[in-house]
Amino acid sequence: MDYNRIAKEVIAAIGGNDNIENAAHCVTRLRLVLKDEKAYDKETLEGIEGAKGVFFNSGQLQIIFGPGTVEKVFAAFQEEAGIKEASLQDVKKAGTGKQNKMQQAFKIFSDIFVPIIPAFVGAAMILGLRSLLTIQFGFLGGSMAENWLWAQDLSRFFEVIATTFAYLPVLVMYSAVKRFGGNPVLGLVVGFVMVTPQLMDRTVYLTGNYQQLDMWHFFGFNIPQVAYQGGVFPAILTVWFLAKVEQFTKKKSPQTLSFILVPTITILLSAIALFLVFGPIGNAIGDDLGWVIDVLYNRAGVFGAFVFAALLQPLTVTGTQHAIQGIEAQLVATTGFNYIQPFWLLH
């Protein structure tokens, strides 16, 4: 395989050296940010020796060459184009800058939820195994957990270790704070504030199954002392604020006191903002979104599936379909049911 010839063909098919803004590679793909995104010839690129696929995603032209091959192609590409390698992060940043506001918003959701997908998958599989132990079997006269002690204990054990959804805001804040450029540890701290057992459980509060509701009295506001279990949108809004506060405090704090002032001020202001501003706003967003999805699923019939399919296509093309996972997580946490999953199956 002549890698220099391949590199020359790639350069010619993307509009020449002058059309290259940034270039890098990952394990399998050559990733390019082009000045003129319409100048590349997809059919020509797909016909180049070794190319296994070509697509445009997140502002990047991505050419799949596969592990091992892509490193050699990129080395020849650098030589022929006379460019220096940019970091993969630089290429992603440059590509994001070419997206519109809606694409950027969905990309943020995608960046937050993709890293924590394994936690959802693991917890869901464990809960699925637990359901096998608690489901009613006619030939047993009940569930396995009701008939055998080992099944009962295993069911309880599975319930304990599948804690992902109970601590959903913690996972979201940890991932989101890295996306927004903050300290992940501070994100964890405020995330645990959202689910602390010292506050009333949100399910108890929403069902009204309580005798007394304690309140905080801040700035003339009466704030219920209620946790935010399952609060995806409150977590994202709060952690965005947290990152901004941390960055601002770092710039303004004296260097000798920065170690003390930055985390203290960041945690304090973020917690106040959570209960005073972003918690209520995030809950309102989640409730309204849940209502819309409930209407599409329970009342709109087949039209709801058409709407979802119409929305999914542009999301998939732009590589931002993972943003829907944040909405799914919110639905599971608040309603116990994922209305979107059947739409995925239909699509």
mmCIF file of C-alpha atoms in Angstrom:
data_model
loop_
_atom_site.group_PDB
_atom_site.id
_atom_site.type_symbol
_atom_site.label_atom_id
_atom_site.label_comp_id
_atom_site.label_asym_id
_atom_site.label_seq_id
_atom_site.Cartn_x
_atom_site.Cartn_y
_atom_site.Cartn_z
ATOM 1 C CA MET A 1 0.000 0.000 0.000
ATOM 2 C CA ASP A 2 1.435 3.354 -1.097
ATOM 3 C CA TYR A 3 0.547 5.700 1.773
ATOM 4 C CA ASN A 4 1.938 8.804 0.081
ATOM 5 C CA ARG A 5 -0.237 8.166 -2.964
ATOM 6 C CA ILE A 6 -3.255 7.682 -0.685
ATOM 7 C CA ALA A 7 -2.448 10.945 1.103
ATOM 8 C CA LYS A 8 -2.197 12.824 -2.197
ATOM 9 C CA GLU A 9 -5.556 11.440 -3.316
ATOM 10 C CA VAL A 10 -7.159 12.487 -0.024
ATOM 11 C CA ILE A 11 -5.740 16.008 -0.314
ATOM 12 C CA ALA A 12 -6.993 16.336 -3.886
ATOM 13 C CA ALA A 13 -10.463 15.074 -2.914
ATOM 14 C CA ILE A 14 -10.871 17.577 -0.065
ATOM 15 C CA GLY A 15 -10.048 20.670 -2.093
ATOM 16 C CA GLY A 16 -6.278 20.843 -1.711
ATOM 17 C CA ASN A 17 -3.867 21.939 1.012
ATOM 18 C CA ASP A 18 -5.428 25.384 1.307
ATOM 19 C CA ASN A 19 -8.733 23.900 2.434
ATOM 20 C CA ILE A 20 -7.245 22.165 5.498
ATOM 21 C CA GLU A 21 -7.865 23.972 8.779
ATOM 22 C CA ASN A 22 -6.951 21.198 11.249
ATOM 23 C CA ALA A 23 -5.953 17.558 11.018
ATOM 24 C CA ALA A 24 -5.581 14.719 13.500
ATOM 25 C CA HIS A 25 -6.420 11.055 13.832
ATOM 26 C CA CYS A 26 -7.930 8.715 16.395
ATOM 27 C CA VAL A 27 -7.582 4.937 16.572
ATOM 28 C CA THR A 28 -9.453 4.289 13.327
ATOM 29 C CA ARG A 29 -10.159 7.585 11.538
ATOM 30 C CA LEU A 30 -8.437 10.462 9.829
ATOM 31 C CA ARG A 31 -10.197 13.547 11.218
ATOM 32 C CA LEU A 32 -10.124 16.780 9.225
ATOM 33 C CA VAL A 33 -11.625 20.214 9.781
ATOM 34 C CA LEU A 34 -12.077 21.953 6.433
ATOM 35 C CA LYS A 35 -12.345 25.654 5.697
ATOM 36 C CA ASP A 36 -14.950 24.942 3.024
ATOM 37 C CA GLU A 37 -17.040 21.969 4.134
ATOM 38 C CA LYS A 38 -18.661 21.609 0.701
ATOM 39 C CA ALA A 39 -15.406 21.275 -1.212
ATOM 40 C CA TYR A 40 -14.758 17.576 -0.548
ATOM 41 C CA ASP A 41 -15.806 14.783 -2.914
ATOM 42 C CA LYS A 42 -17.277 11.941 -0.878
ATOM 43 C CA GLU A 43 -17.426 9.423 -3.734
ATOM 44 C CA THR A 44 -13.774 9.983 -4.595
ATOM 45 C CA LEU A 45 -12.756 9.597 -0.950
ATOM 46 C CA GLU A 46 -14.730 6.357 -0.615
ATOM 47 C CA GLY A 47 -12.922 4.986 -3.680
ATOM 48 C CA ILE A 48 -9.438 5.582 -2.261
ATOM 49 C CA GLU A 49 -7.499 2.432 -1.408
ATOM 50 C CA GLY A 50 -7.888 1.500 2.262
ATOM 51 C CA ALA A 51 -10.819 3.844 2.943
ATOM 52 C CA LYS A 52 -13.598 1.919 4.696
ATOM 53 C CA GLY A 53 -16.060 4.756 5.097
ATOM 54 C CA VAL A 54 -16.473 8.518 4.886
ATOM 55 C CA PHE A 55 -18.862 10.701 6.852
ATOM 56 C CA PHE A 56 -19.185 14.223 8.194
ATOM 57 C CA ASN A 57 -19.819 14.505 11.926
ATOM 58 C CA SER A 58 -19.489 17.264 14.534
ATOM 59 C CA GLY A 59 -17.896 19.651 12.050
ATOM 60 C CA GLN A 60 -15.263 17.077 11.056
ATOM 61 C CA LEU A 61 -14.691 15.111 7.876
ATOM 62 C CA GLN A 62 -13.886 11.606 9.126
ATOM 63 C CA ILE A 63 -12.294 8.994 6.869
ATOM 64 C CA ILE A 64 -12.139 5.473 8.295
ATOM 65 C CA PHE A 65 -8.907 3.584 7.556
ATOM 66 C CA GLY A 66 -8.826 1.279 10.564
ATOM 67 C CA PRO A 67 -6.296 0.639 13.353
ATOM 68 C CA GLY A 68 -2.645 0.673 12.277
ATOM 69 C CA THR A 69 -3.371 1.934 8.775
ATOM 70 C CA VAL A 70 -4.645 5.340 9.872
ATOM 71 C CA GLU A 71 -1.345 6.198 11.621
ATOM 72 C CA LYS A 72 0.629 5.528 8.435
ATOM 73 C CA VAL A 73 -1.842 7.404 6.260
ATOM 74 C CA PHE A 74 -1.744 10.373 8.620
ATOM 75 C CA ALA A 75 2.066 10.457 8.654
ATOM 76 C CA ALA A 76 2.062 10.563 4.847
ATOM 77 C CA PHE A 77 -0.766 13.121 4.918
ATOM 78 C CA GLN A 78 1.319 15.430 7.118
ATOM 79 C CA GLU A 79 4.275 15.068 4.792
ATOM 80 C CA GLU A 80 2.313 15.727 1.606
ATOM 81 C CA ALA A 81 0.191 18.564 3.016
ATOM 82 C CA GLY A 82 3.073 20.165 4.904
ATOM 83 C CA ILE A 83 1.053 20.570 8.106
ATOM 84 C CA LYS A 84 1.655 19.925 11.775
ATOM 85 C CA GLU A 85 -0.482 17.521 13.762
ATOM 86 C CA ALA A 86 -3.153 19.133 15.910
ATOM 87 C CA SER A 87 -4.391 17.423 19.043
ATOM 88 C CA LEU A 88 -7.625 15.491 18.727
ATOM 89 C CA GLN A 89 -9.146 17.932 21.211
ATOM 90 C CA ASP A 90 -8.153 20.883 19.000
ATOM 91 C CA VAL A 91 -9.819 19.253 16.014
ATOM 92 C CA LYS A 92 -12.983 18.581 18.000
ATOM 93 C CA LYS A 93 -13.013 22.170 19.233
ATOM 94 C CA ALA A 94 -12.546 23.542 15.730
ATOM 95 C CA GLY A 95 -15.283 21.266 14.413
ATOM 96 C CA THR A 96 -17.699 22.304 17.151
ATOM 97 C CA GLY A 97 -17.185 25.939 16.230
ATOM 98 C CA LYS A 98 -18.648 25.194 12.788
ATOM 99 C CA GLN A 99 -21.892 23.802 14.216
ATOM 100 C CA ASN A 100 -25.037 25.860 14.693
ATOM 101 C CA LYS A 101 -26.391 26.594 18.176
ATOM 102 C CA MET A 102 -28.838 23.698 18.144
ATOM 103 C CA GLN A 103 -26.136 21.212 17.120
ATOM 104 C CA GLN A 104 -23.819 22.575 19.807
ATOM 105 C CA ALA A 105 -26.531 22.179 22.453
ATOM 106 C CA PHE A 106 -27.161 18.553 21.496
ATOM 107 C CA LYS A 107 -23.403 17.961 21.327
ATOM 108 C CA ILE A 108 -23.098 19.132 24.942
ATOM 109 C CA PHE A 109 -25.733 16.605 26.024
ATOM 110 C CA SER A 110 -23.974 13.912 24.033
ATOM 111 C CA ASP A 111 -20.589 14.716 25.575
ATOM 112 C CA ILE A 112 -22.111 14.549 29.061
ATOM 113 C CA PHE A 113 -23.976 11.266 28.747
ATOM 114 C CA VAL A 114 -21.772 9.121 26.499
ATOM 115 C CA PRO A 115 -19.064 8.660 29.204
ATOM 116 C CA ILE A 116 -21.607 7.447 31.779
ATOM 117 C CA ILE A 117 -23.486 5.056 29.477
ATOM 118 C CA PRO A 118 -21.647 2.025 30.978
ATOM 119 C CA ALA A 119 -23.140 2.877 34.377
ATOM 120 C CA PHE A 120 -26.652 2.867 32.889
ATOM 121 C CA VAL A 121 -26.048 -0.361 30.990
ATOM 122 C CA GLY A 122 -24.607 -2.162 34.013
ATOM 123 C CA ALA A 123 -27.392 -1.044 36.347
ATOM 124 C CA ALA A 124 -30.103 -1.866 33.804
ATOM 125 C CA MET A 125 -28.756 -5.385 33.249
ATOM 126 C CA ILE A 126 -28.544 -6.014 37.004
ATOM 127 C CA LEU A 127 -32.113 -4.776 37.495
ATOM 128 C CA GLY A 128 -33.146 -7.019 34.614
ATOM 129 C CA LEU A 129 -31.635 -10.014 36.402
ATOM 130 C CA ARG A 130 -33.438 -8.968 39.571
ATOM 131 C CA SER A 131 -36.753 -8.891 37.732
ATOM 132 C CA LEU A 132 -36.262 -12.551 36.796
ATOM 133 C CA LEU A 133 -36.154 -13.341 40.504
ATOM 134 C CA THR A 134 -39.248 -11.310 41.408
ATOM 135 C CA ILE A 135 -41.528 -12.021 38.440
ATOM 136 C CA GLN A 136 -44.508 -14.274 39.121
ATOM 137 C CA PHE A 137 -44.355 -17.794 37.655
ATOM 138 C CA GLY A 138 -47.608 -19.762 37.608
ATOM 139 C CA PHE A 139 -45.924 -23.158 37.887
ATOM 140 C CA LEU A 140 -44.077 -21.973 41.015
ATOM 141 C CA GLY A 141 -47.103 -20.385 42.625
ATOM 142 C CA GLY A 142 -45.186 -17.104 42.912
ATOM 143 C CA SER A 143 -41.739 -15.691 42.215
ATOM 144 C CA MET A 144 -38.404 -17.388 42.806
ATOM 145 C CA ALA A 145 -37.695 -14.833 45.550
ATOM 146 C CA GLU A 146 -40.890 -15.901 47.314
ATOM 147 C CA ASN A 147 -40.047 -19.587 47.064
ATOM 148 C CA TRP A 148 -36.334 -19.712 47.848
ATOM 149 C CA LEU A 149 -34.247 -17.810 50.364
ATOM 150 C CA TRP A 150 -31.207 -17.654 48.069
ATOM 151 C CA ALA A 151 -33.305 -15.951 45.376
ATOM 152 C CA GLN A 152 -34.717 -13.495 47.911
ATOM 153 C CA ASP A 153 -31.238 -12.570 49.152
ATOM 154 C CA LEU A 154 -29.880 -12.299 45.617
ATOM 155 C CA SER A 155 -32.787 -10.052 44.643
ATOM 156 C CA ARG A 156 -32.045 -7.702 47.531
ATOM 157 C CA PHE A 157 -28.340 -7.760 46.694
ATOM 158 C CA PHE A 158 -29.035 -6.822 43.065
ATOM 159 C CA GLU A 159 -31.270 -3.973 44.234
ATOM 160 C CA VAL A 160 -28.491 -2.619 46.450
ATOM 161 C CA ILE A 161 -25.702 -2.687 43.860
ATOM 162 C CA ALA A 162 -27.806 -1.243 41.003
ATOM 163 C CA THR A 163 -27.643 2.248 42.505
ATOM 164 C CA THR A 164 -27.003 4.163 39.287
ATOM 165 C CA PHE A 165 -30.426 5.763 39.073
ATOM 166 C CA ALA A 166 -30.535 6.598 42.774
ATOM 167 C CA TYR A 167 -27.337 8.641 42.363
ATOM 168 C CA LEU A 168 -28.032 9.834 38.833
ATOM 169 C CA PRO A 169 -27.339 13.547 39.572
ATOM 170 C CA VAL A 170 -23.916 12.641 40.966
ATOM 171 C CA LEU A 171 -22.920 10.856 37.758
ATOM 172 C CA VAL A 172 -24.321 13.641 35.591
ATOM 173 C CA MET A 173 -22.543 16.379 37.536
ATOM 174 C CA TYR A 174 -19.228 14.496 37.487
ATOM 175 C CA SER A 175 -19.377 14.091 33.714
ATOM 176 C CA ALA A 176 -20.846 17.537 33.000
ATOM 177 C CA VAL A 177 -18.341 19.480 35.094
ATOM 178 C CA LYS A 178 -15.518 18.007 33.017
ATOM 179 C CA ARG A 179 -17.360 19.061 29.865
ATOM 180 C CA PHE A 180 -17.738 22.617 31.168
ATOM 181 C CA GLY A 181 -14.128 22.896 32.334
ATOM 182 C CA GLY A 182 -14.581 22.644 36.104
ATOM 183 C CA ASN A 183 -13.143 20.471 38.856
ATOM 184 C CA PRO A 184 -14.838 17.019 38.790
ATOM 185 C CA VAL A 185 -14.423 16.624 42.558
ATOM 186 C CA LEU A 186 -16.421 19.792 43.215
ATOM 187 C CA GLY A 187 -19.065 18.461 40.842
ATOM 188 C CA LEU A 188 -19.244 15.272 42.894
ATOM 189 C CA VAL A 189 -19.639 17.243 46.123
ATOM 190 C CA VAL A 190 -22.591 19.281 44.837
ATOM 191 C CA GLY A 191 -24.001 16.133 43.215
ATOM 192 C CA PHE A 192 -24.089 14.411 46.603
ATOM 193 C CA VAL A 193 -25.816 17.494 48.023
ATOM 194 C CA MET A 194 -28.631 16.843 45.538
ATOM 195 C CA VAL A 195 -29.251 13.319 46.874
ATOM 196 C CA THR A 196 -28.271 13.664 50.539
ATOM 197 C CA PRO A 197 -30.527 11.637 52.897
ATOM 198 C CA GLN A 198 -30.689 14.668 55.211
ATOM 199 C CA LEU A 199 -33.271 16.117 52.807
ATOM 200 C CA MET A 200 -36.748 14.776 52.120
ATOM 201 C CA ASP A 201 -36.865 12.241 49.317
ATOM 202 C CA ARG A 202 -38.296 13.843 46.187
ATOM 203 C CA THR A 203 -40.742 10.998 45.582
ATOM 204 C CA VAL A 204 -42.193 11.441 49.067
ATOM 205 C CA TYR A 205 -42.511 15.175 48.442
ATOM 206 C CA LEU A 206 -44.229 14.795 45.069
ATOM 207 C CA THR A 207 -46.720 12.223 46.369
ATOM 208 C CA GLY A 208 -47.511 14.356 49.425
ATOM 209 C CA ASN A 209 -46.874 11.388 51.706
ATOM 210 C CA TYR A 210 -45.374 13.369 54.588
ATOM 211 C CA GLN A 211 -46.533 15.031 57.800
ATOM 212 C CA GLN A 212 -44.162 17.998 57.989
ATOM 213 C CA LEU A 213 -42.115 19.836 55.377
ATOM 214 C CA ASP A 214 -39.113 21.756 56.664
ATOM 215 C CA MET A 215 -38.217 24.979 54.894
ATOM 216 C CA TRP A 216 -35.185 27.202 54.418
ATOM 217 C CA HIS A 217 -35.703 30.936 54.453
ATOM 218 C CA PHE A 218 -33.218 32.537 52.033
ATOM 219 C CA PHE A 219 -33.426 36.099 50.722
ATOM 220 C CA GLY A 220 -37.143 36.277 51.420
ATOM 221 C CA PHE A 221 -37.832 32.923 49.716
ATOM 222 C CA ASN A 222 -39.249 29.839 51.406
ATOM 223 C CA ILE A 223 -37.386 26.855 49.963
ATOM 224 C CA PRO A 224 -38.516 23.266 50.656
ATOM 225 C CA GLN A 225 -35.776 21.057 52.070
ATOM 226 C CA VAL A 226 -36.235 18.444 49.362
ATOM 227 C CA ALA A 227 -33.578 16.445 47.517
ATOM 228 C CA TYR A 228 -33.262 16.196 43.736
ATOM 229 C CA GLN A 229 -33.013 12.463 43.099
ATOM 230 C CA GLY A 230 -33.212 11.870 39.360
ATOM 231 C CA GLY A 231 -32.725 15.552 38.597
ATOM 232 C CA VAL A 232 -30.886 15.521 35.272
ATOM 233 C CA PHE A 233 -31.696 19.066 34.204
ATOM 234 C CA PRO A 234 -31.128 20.623 37.654
ATOM 235 C CA ALA A 235 -27.745 18.869 37.705
ATOM 236 C CA ILE A 236 -26.673 20.141 34.274
ATOM 237 C CA LEU A 237 -27.763 23.729 34.927
ATOM 238 C CA THR A 238 -26.127 23.785 38.357
ATOM 239 C CA VAL A 239 -22.853 22.304 37.172
ATOM 240 C CA TRP A 240 -22.640 24.855 34.351
ATOM 241 C CA PHE A 241 -22.958 27.565 36.998
ATOM 242 C CA LEU A 242 -20.419 25.753 39.198
ATOM 243 C CA ALA A 243 -17.804 25.724 36.433
ATOM 244 C CA LYS A 244 -18.312 29.434 35.761
ATOM 245 C CA VAL A 245 -18.028 30.320 39.457
ATOM 246 C CA GLU A 246 -14.899 28.214 39.865
ATOM 247 C CA GLN A 247 -13.205 29.778 36.843
ATOM 248 C CA PHE A 248 -14.122 33.310 37.963
ATOM 249 C CA THR A 249 -12.991 32.676 41.553
ATOM 250 C CA LYS A 250 -9.660 31.285 40.376
ATOM 251 C CA LYS A 251 -8.978 34.473 38.428
ATOM 252 C CA LYS A 252 -9.957 36.826 41.240
ATOM 253 C CA SER A 253 -8.592 35.025 44.317
ATOM 254 C CA PRO A 254 -5.128 35.874 45.690
ATOM 255 C CA GLN A 255 -2.764 33.025 44.884
ATOM 256 C CA THR A 256 -1.982 32.400 48.568
ATOM 257 C CA LEU A 257 -5.682 31.980 49.417
ATOM 258 C CA SER A 258 -6.882 30.365 46.193
ATOM 259 C CA PHE A 259 -6.605 26.833 47.590
ATOM 260 C CA ILE A 260 -9.126 27.731 50.313
ATOM 261 C CA LEU A 261 -11.347 30.323 48.652
ATOM 262 C CA VAL A 262 -12.012 28.624 45.309
ATOM 263 C CA PRO A 263 -13.607 25.367 46.557
ATOM 264 C CA THR A 264 -15.387 27.056 49.467
ATOM 265 C CA ILE A 265 -17.007 29.796 47.396
ATOM 266 C CA THR A 266 -17.750 27.432 44.505
ATOM 267 C CA ILE A 267 -19.540 24.840 46.649
ATOM 268 C CA LEU A 268 -21.424 27.458 48.681
ATOM 269 C CA LEU A 269 -22.700 29.518 45.740
ATOM 270 C CA SER A 270 -23.491 26.436 43.640
ATOM 271 C CA ALA A 271 -25.543 24.853 46.428
ATOM 272 C CA ILE A 272 -27.486 28.082 46.994
ATOM 273 C CA ALA A 273 -28.084 28.451 43.245
ATOM 274 C CA LEU A 274 -29.234 24.819 43.067
ATOM 275 C CA PHE A 275 -32.038 25.179 45.590
ATOM 276 C CA LEU A 276 -32.930 28.774 44.791
ATOM 277 C CA VAL A 277 -32.734 28.891 40.977
ATOM 278 C CA PHE A 278 -31.556 25.916 38.946
ATOM 279 C CA GLY A 279 -33.407 23.186 40.830
ATOM 280 C CA PRO A 280 -36.874 24.675 40.247
ATOM 281 C CA ILE A 281 -36.025 25.668 36.653
ATOM 282 C CA GLY A 282 -34.567 22.237 35.868
ATOM 283 C CA ASN A 283 -37.582 20.488 37.361
ATOM 284 C CA ALA A 284 -39.909 22.635 35.267
ATOM 285 C CA ILE A 285 -37.966 21.713 32.116
ATOM 286 C CA GLY A 286 -38.053 18.028 33.025
ATOM 287 C CA ASP A 287 -41.778 18.095 33.823
ATOM 288 C CA ASP A 288 -42.663 19.905 30.592
ATOM 289 C CA LEU A 289 -40.502 17.589 28.525
ATOM 290 C CA GLY A 290 -42.046 14.587 30.227
ATOM 291 C CA TRP A 291 -45.513 15.934 29.415
ATOM 292 C CA VAL A 292 -44.616 16.346 25.733
ATOM 293 C CA ILE A 293 -43.222 12.816 25.499
ATOM 294 C CA ASP A 294 -46.224 11.439 27.392
ATOM 295 C CA VAL A 295 -48.538 13.105 24.862
ATOM 296 C CA LEU A 296 -46.552 11.697 21.927
ATOM 297 C CA TYR A 297 -46.541 8.205 23.415
ATOM 298 C CA ASN A 298 -49.977 7.874 25.000
ATOM 299 C CA ARG A 299 -52.174 10.210 22.954
ATOM 300 C CA ALA A 300 -50.635 10.862 19.551
ATOM 301 C CA GLY A 301 -50.567 7.242 18.434
ATOM 302 C CA VAL A 302 -48.544 6.526 15.310
ATOM 303 C CA PHE A 303 -48.062 10.281 14.788
ATOM 304 C CA GLY A 304 -45.794 10.290 17.849
ATOM 305 C CA ALA A 305 -43.527 7.709 16.242
ATOM 306 C CA PHE A 306 -43.398 9.809 13.060
ATOM 307 C CA VAL A 307 -42.376 12.889 15.068
ATOM 308 C CA PHE A 308 -39.637 10.981 16.875
ATOM 309 C CA ALA A 309 -38.312 9.490 13.628
ATOM 310 C CA ALA A 310 -38.272 12.931 12.007
ATOM 311 C CA LEU A 311 -36.254 14.334 14.910
ATOM 312 C CA LEU A 312 -33.900 11.370 15.112
ATOM 313 C CA GLN A 313 -32.689 11.573 11.513
ATOM 314 C CA PRO A 314 -30.957 14.987 11.767
ATOM 315 C CA LEU A 315 -29.607 14.077 15.196
ATOM 316 C CA THR A 316 -28.053 10.876 13.843
ATOM 317 C CA VAL A 317 -26.573 12.637 10.822
ATOM 318 C CA THR A 318 -24.914 15.228 13.057
ATOM 319 C CA GLY A 319 -23.751 12.594 15.553
ATOM 320 C CA THR A 320 -25.741 14.095 18.424
ATOM 321 C CA GLN A 321 -28.318 11.330 18.894
ATOM 322 C CA HIS A 322 -26.706 10.425 22.229
ATOM 323 C CA ALA A 323 -28.242 13.600 23.673
ATOM 324 C CA ILE A 324 -31.544 11.696 23.854
ATOM 325 C CA GLN A 325 -30.030 9.472 26.536
ATOM 326 C CA GLY A 326 -30.157 12.385 28.957
ATOM 327 C CA ILE A 327 -33.884 12.714 28.356
ATOM 328 C CA GLU A 328 -34.322 8.951 28.764
ATOM 329 C CA ALA A 329 -32.435 9.026 32.066
ATOM 330 C CA GLN A 330 -34.699 11.809 33.323
ATOM 331 C CA LEU A 331 -37.805 9.833 32.314
ATOM 332 C CA VAL A 332 -36.663 6.660 34.078
ATOM 333 C CA ALA A 333 -35.697 8.571 37.210
ATOM 334 C CA THR A 334 -38.967 10.498 37.481
ATOM 335 C CA THR A 335 -41.589 8.141 36.013
ATOM 336 C CA GLY A 336 -39.938 4.738 36.275
ATOM 337 C CA PHE A 337 -40.611 4.150 32.573
ATOM 338 C CA ASN A 338 -38.761 5.013 29.372
ATOM 339 C CA TYR A 339 -41.348 6.170 26.850
ATOM 340 C CA ILE A 340 -38.677 6.708 24.209
ATOM 341 C CA GLN A 341 -37.417 3.104 24.088
ATOM 342 C CA PRO A 342 -40.401 1.809 22.062
ATOM 343 C CA PHE A 343 -39.814 4.632 19.557
ATOM 344 C CA TRP A 344 -36.187 3.495 19.184
ATOM 345 C CA LEU A 345 -37.418 -0.027 18.431
ATOM 346 C CA LEU A 346 -39.876 1.233 15.823
ATOM 347 C CA HIS A 347 -37.221 3.381 14.213
#
